[in-house]
mmCIF file with all atom_site columns, C-alpha atoms in Angstrom:
data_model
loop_
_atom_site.group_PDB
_atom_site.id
_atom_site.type_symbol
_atom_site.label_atom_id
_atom_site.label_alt_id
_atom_site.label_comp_id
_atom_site.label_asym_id
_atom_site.label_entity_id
_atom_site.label_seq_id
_atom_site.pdbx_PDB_ins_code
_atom_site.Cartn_x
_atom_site.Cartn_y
_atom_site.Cartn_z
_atom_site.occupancy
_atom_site.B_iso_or_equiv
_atom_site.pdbx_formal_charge
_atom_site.auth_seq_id
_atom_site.auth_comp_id
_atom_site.auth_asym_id
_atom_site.auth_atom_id
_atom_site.pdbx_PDB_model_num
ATOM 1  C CA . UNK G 1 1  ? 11.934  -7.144  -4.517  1.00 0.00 ? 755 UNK G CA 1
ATOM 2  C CA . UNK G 1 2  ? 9.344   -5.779  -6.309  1.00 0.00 ? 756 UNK G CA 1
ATOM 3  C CA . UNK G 1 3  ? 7.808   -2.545  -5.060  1.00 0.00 ? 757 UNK G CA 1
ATOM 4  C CA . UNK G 1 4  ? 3.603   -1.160  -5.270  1.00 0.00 ? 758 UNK G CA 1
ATOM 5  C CA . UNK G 1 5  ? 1.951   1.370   -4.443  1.00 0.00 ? 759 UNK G CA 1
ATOM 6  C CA . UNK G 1 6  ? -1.612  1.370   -3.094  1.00 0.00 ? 760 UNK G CA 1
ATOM 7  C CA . UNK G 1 7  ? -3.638  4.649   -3.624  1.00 0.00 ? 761 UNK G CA 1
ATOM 8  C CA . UNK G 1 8  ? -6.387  4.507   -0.404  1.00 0.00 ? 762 UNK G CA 1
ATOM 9  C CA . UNK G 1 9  ? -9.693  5.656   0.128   1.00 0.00 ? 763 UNK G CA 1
ATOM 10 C CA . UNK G 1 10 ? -10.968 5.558   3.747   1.00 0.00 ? 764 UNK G CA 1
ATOM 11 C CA . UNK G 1 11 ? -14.229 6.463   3.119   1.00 0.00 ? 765 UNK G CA 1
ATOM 12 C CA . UNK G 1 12 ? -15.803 3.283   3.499   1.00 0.00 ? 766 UNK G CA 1
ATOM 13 C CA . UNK G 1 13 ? -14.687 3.006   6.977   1.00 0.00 ? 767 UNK G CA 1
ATOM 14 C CA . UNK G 1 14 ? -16.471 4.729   9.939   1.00 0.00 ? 768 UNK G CA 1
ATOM 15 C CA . UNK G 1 15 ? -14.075 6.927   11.489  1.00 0.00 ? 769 UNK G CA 1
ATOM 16 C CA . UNK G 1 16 ? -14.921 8.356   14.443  1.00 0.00 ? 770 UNK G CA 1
ATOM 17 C CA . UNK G 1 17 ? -11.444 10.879  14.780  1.00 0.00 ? 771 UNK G CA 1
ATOM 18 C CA . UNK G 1 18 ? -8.170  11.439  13.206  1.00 0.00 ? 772 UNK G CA 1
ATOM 19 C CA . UNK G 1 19 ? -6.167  9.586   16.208  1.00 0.00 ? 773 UNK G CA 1
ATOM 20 C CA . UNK G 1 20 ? -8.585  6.376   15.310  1.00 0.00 ? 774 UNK G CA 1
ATOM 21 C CA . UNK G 1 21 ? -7.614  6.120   11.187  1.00 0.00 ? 775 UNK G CA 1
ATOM 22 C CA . UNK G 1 22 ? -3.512  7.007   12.123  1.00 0.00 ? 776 UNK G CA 1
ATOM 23 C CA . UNK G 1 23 ? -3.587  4.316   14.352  1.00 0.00 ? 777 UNK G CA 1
ATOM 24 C CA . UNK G 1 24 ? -4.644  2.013   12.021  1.00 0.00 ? 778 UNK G CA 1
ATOM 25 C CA . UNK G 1 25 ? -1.277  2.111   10.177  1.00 0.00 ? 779 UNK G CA 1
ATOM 26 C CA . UNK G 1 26 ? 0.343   0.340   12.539  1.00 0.00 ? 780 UNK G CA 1
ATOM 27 C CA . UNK G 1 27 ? -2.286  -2.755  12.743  1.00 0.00 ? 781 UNK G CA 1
ATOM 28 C CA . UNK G 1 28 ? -1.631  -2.502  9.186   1.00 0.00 ? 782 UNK G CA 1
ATOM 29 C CA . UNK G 1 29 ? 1.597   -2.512  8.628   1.00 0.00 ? 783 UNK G CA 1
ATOM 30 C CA . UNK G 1 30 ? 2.208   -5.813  11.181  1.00 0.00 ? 784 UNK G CA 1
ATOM 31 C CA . UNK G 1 31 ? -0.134  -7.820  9.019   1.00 0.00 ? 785 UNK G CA 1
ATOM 32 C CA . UNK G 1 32 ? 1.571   -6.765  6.237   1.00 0.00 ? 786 UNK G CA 1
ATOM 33 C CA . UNK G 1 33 ? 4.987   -8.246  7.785   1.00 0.00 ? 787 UNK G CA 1
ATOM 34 C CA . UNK G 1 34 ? 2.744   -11.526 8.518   1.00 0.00 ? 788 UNK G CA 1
ATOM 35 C CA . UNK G 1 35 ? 2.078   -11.751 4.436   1.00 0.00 ? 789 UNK G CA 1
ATOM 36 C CA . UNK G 1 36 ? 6.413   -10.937 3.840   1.00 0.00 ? 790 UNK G CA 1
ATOM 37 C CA . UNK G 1 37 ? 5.257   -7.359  2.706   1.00 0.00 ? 791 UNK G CA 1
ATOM 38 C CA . UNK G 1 38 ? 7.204   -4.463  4.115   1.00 0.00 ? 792 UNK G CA 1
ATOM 39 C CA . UNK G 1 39 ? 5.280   -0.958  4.106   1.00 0.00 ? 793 UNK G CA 1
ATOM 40 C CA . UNK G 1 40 ? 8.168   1.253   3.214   1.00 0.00 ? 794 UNK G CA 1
ATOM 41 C CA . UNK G 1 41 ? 6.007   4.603   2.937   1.00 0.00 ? 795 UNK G CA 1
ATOM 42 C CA . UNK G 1 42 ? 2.519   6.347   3.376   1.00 0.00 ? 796 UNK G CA 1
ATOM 43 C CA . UNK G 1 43 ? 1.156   9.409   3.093   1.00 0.00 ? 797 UNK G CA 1
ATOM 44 C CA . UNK G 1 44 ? -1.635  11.579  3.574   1.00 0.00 ? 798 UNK G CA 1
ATOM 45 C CA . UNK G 1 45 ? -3.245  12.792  0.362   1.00 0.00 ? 799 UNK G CA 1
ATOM 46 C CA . UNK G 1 46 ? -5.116  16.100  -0.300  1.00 0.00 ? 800 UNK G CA 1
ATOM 47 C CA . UNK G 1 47 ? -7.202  15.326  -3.309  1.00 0.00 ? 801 UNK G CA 1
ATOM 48 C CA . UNK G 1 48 ? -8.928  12.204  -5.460  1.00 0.00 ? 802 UNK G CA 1
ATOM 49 C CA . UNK G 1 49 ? -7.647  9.835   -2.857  1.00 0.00 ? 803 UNK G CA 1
ATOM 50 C CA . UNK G 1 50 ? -6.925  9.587   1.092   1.00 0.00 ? 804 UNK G CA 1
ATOM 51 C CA . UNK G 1 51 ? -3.692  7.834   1.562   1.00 0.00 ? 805 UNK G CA 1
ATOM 52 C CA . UNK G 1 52 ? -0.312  7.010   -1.100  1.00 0.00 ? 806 UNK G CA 1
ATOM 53 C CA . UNK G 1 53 ? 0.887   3.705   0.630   1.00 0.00 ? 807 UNK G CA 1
ATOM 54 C CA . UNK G 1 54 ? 4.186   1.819   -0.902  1.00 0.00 ? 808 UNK G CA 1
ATOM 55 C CA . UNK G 1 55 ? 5.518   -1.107  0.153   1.00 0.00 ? 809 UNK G CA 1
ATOM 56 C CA . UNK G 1 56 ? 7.900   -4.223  -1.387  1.00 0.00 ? 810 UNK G CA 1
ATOM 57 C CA . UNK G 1 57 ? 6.734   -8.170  -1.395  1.00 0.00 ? 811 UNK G CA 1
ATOM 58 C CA . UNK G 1 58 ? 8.809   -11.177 -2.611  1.00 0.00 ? 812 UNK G CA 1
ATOM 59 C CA . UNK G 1 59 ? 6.358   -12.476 -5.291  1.00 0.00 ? 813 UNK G CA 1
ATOM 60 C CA . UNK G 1 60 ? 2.870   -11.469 -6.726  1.00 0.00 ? 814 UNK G CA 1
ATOM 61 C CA . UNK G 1 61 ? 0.910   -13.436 -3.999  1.00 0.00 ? 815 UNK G CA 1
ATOM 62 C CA . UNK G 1 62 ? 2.610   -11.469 -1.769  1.00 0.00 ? 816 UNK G CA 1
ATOM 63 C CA . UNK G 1 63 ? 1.088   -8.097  -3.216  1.00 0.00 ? 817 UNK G CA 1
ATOM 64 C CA . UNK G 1 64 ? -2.576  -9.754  -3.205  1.00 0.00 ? 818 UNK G CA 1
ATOM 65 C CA . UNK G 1 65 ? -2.708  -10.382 0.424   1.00 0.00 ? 819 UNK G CA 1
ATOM 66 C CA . UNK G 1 66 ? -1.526  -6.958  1.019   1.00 0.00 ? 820 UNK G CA 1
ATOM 67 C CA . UNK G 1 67 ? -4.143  -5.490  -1.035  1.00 0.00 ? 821 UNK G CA 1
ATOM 68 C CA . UNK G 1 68 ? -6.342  -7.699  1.248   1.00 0.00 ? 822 UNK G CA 1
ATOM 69 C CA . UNK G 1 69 ? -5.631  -6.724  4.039   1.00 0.00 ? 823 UNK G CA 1
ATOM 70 C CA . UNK G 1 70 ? -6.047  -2.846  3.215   1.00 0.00 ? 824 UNK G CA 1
ATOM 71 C CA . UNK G 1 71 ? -10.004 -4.225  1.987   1.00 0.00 ? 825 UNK G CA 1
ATOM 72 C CA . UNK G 1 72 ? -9.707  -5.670  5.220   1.00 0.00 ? 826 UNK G CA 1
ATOM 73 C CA . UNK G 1 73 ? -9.452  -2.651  7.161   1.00 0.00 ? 827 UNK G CA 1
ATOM 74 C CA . UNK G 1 74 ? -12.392 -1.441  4.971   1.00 0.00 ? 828 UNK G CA 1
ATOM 75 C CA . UNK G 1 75 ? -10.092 0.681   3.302   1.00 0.00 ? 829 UNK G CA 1
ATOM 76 C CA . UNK G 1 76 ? -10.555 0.693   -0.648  1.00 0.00 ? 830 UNK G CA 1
ATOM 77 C CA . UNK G 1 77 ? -7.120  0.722   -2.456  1.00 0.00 ? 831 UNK G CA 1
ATOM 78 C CA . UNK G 1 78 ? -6.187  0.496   -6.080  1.00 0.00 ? 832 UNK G CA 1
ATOM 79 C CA . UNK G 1 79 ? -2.969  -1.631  -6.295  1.00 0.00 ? 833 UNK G CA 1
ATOM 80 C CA . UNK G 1 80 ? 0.075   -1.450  -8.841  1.00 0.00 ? 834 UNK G CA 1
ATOM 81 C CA . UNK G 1 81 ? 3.312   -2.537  -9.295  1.00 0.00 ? 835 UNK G CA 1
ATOM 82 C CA . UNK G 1 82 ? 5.888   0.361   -9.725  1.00 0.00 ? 836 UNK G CA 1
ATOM 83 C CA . UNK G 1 83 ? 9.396   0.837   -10.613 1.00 0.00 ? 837 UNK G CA 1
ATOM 84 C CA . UNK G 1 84 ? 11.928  2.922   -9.951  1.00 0.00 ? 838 UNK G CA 1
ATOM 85 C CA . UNK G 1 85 ? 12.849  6.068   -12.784 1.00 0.00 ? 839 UNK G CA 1
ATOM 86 C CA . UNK G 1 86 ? 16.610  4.602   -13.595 1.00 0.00 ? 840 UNK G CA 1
ATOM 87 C CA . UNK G 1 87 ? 14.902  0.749   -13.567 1.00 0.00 ? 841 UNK G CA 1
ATOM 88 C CA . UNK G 1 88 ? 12.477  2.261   -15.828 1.00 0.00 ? 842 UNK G CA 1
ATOM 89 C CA . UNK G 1 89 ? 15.013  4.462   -17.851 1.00 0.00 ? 843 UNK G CA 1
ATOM 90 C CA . UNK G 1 90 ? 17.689  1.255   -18.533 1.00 0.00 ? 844 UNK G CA 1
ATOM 91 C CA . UNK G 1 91 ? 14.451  -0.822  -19.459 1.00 0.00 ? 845 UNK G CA 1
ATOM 92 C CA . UNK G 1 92 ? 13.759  1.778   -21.700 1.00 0.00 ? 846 UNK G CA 1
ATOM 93 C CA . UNK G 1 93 ? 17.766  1.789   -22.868 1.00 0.00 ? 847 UNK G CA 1
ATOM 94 C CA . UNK G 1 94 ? 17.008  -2.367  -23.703 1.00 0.00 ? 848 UNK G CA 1
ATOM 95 C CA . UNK G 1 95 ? 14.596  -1.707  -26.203 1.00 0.00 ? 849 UNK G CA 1
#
């Protein structure tokens, strides 16, 4: 399956406390199972961004409607595909 990562910014939500924005995560991560996308990491982030989010989806349309549902949770995400070093390196080895 193919896997993305999602770097998040939370400051467009209103957060009233920590507790509040880690608890999102899990509303999250059951709507992602709803669109066949399975959150398989995320992190805090010190730095540009707030959150580093991956997770795998069947198909393309798959991805989309997880990125919704991040904008959803008025969190602002920038969305890729990624692929794993050896993928890369034998793609690489094809060429």
């Amino acid at each position: 399956m193919p896997t993305y990562a999602s770097l998040v910014d939370a400051s467009d939500r209103d957060v009233q406390n920590a507790q509040e924005l880690a608890s999102i995560w899990g509303e999250i991560r059951t709507e992602f199972e709803d669109h066949e996308a399975k959150l398989i990491d995320s992190y805090a982030v010190l730095g540009e961004h707030d959150f580093l989010i991956t997770f795998e989806v069947p198909d393309s349309e798959a991805a989309f409607k997880a990125a919704l549902t991040l904008r959803r949770h008025d969190l602002a995400a920038q969305t890729m595909e990624i692929a794993d070093t050896d993928e890369f390196a034998q793609l690489a080895d094809d060429i």
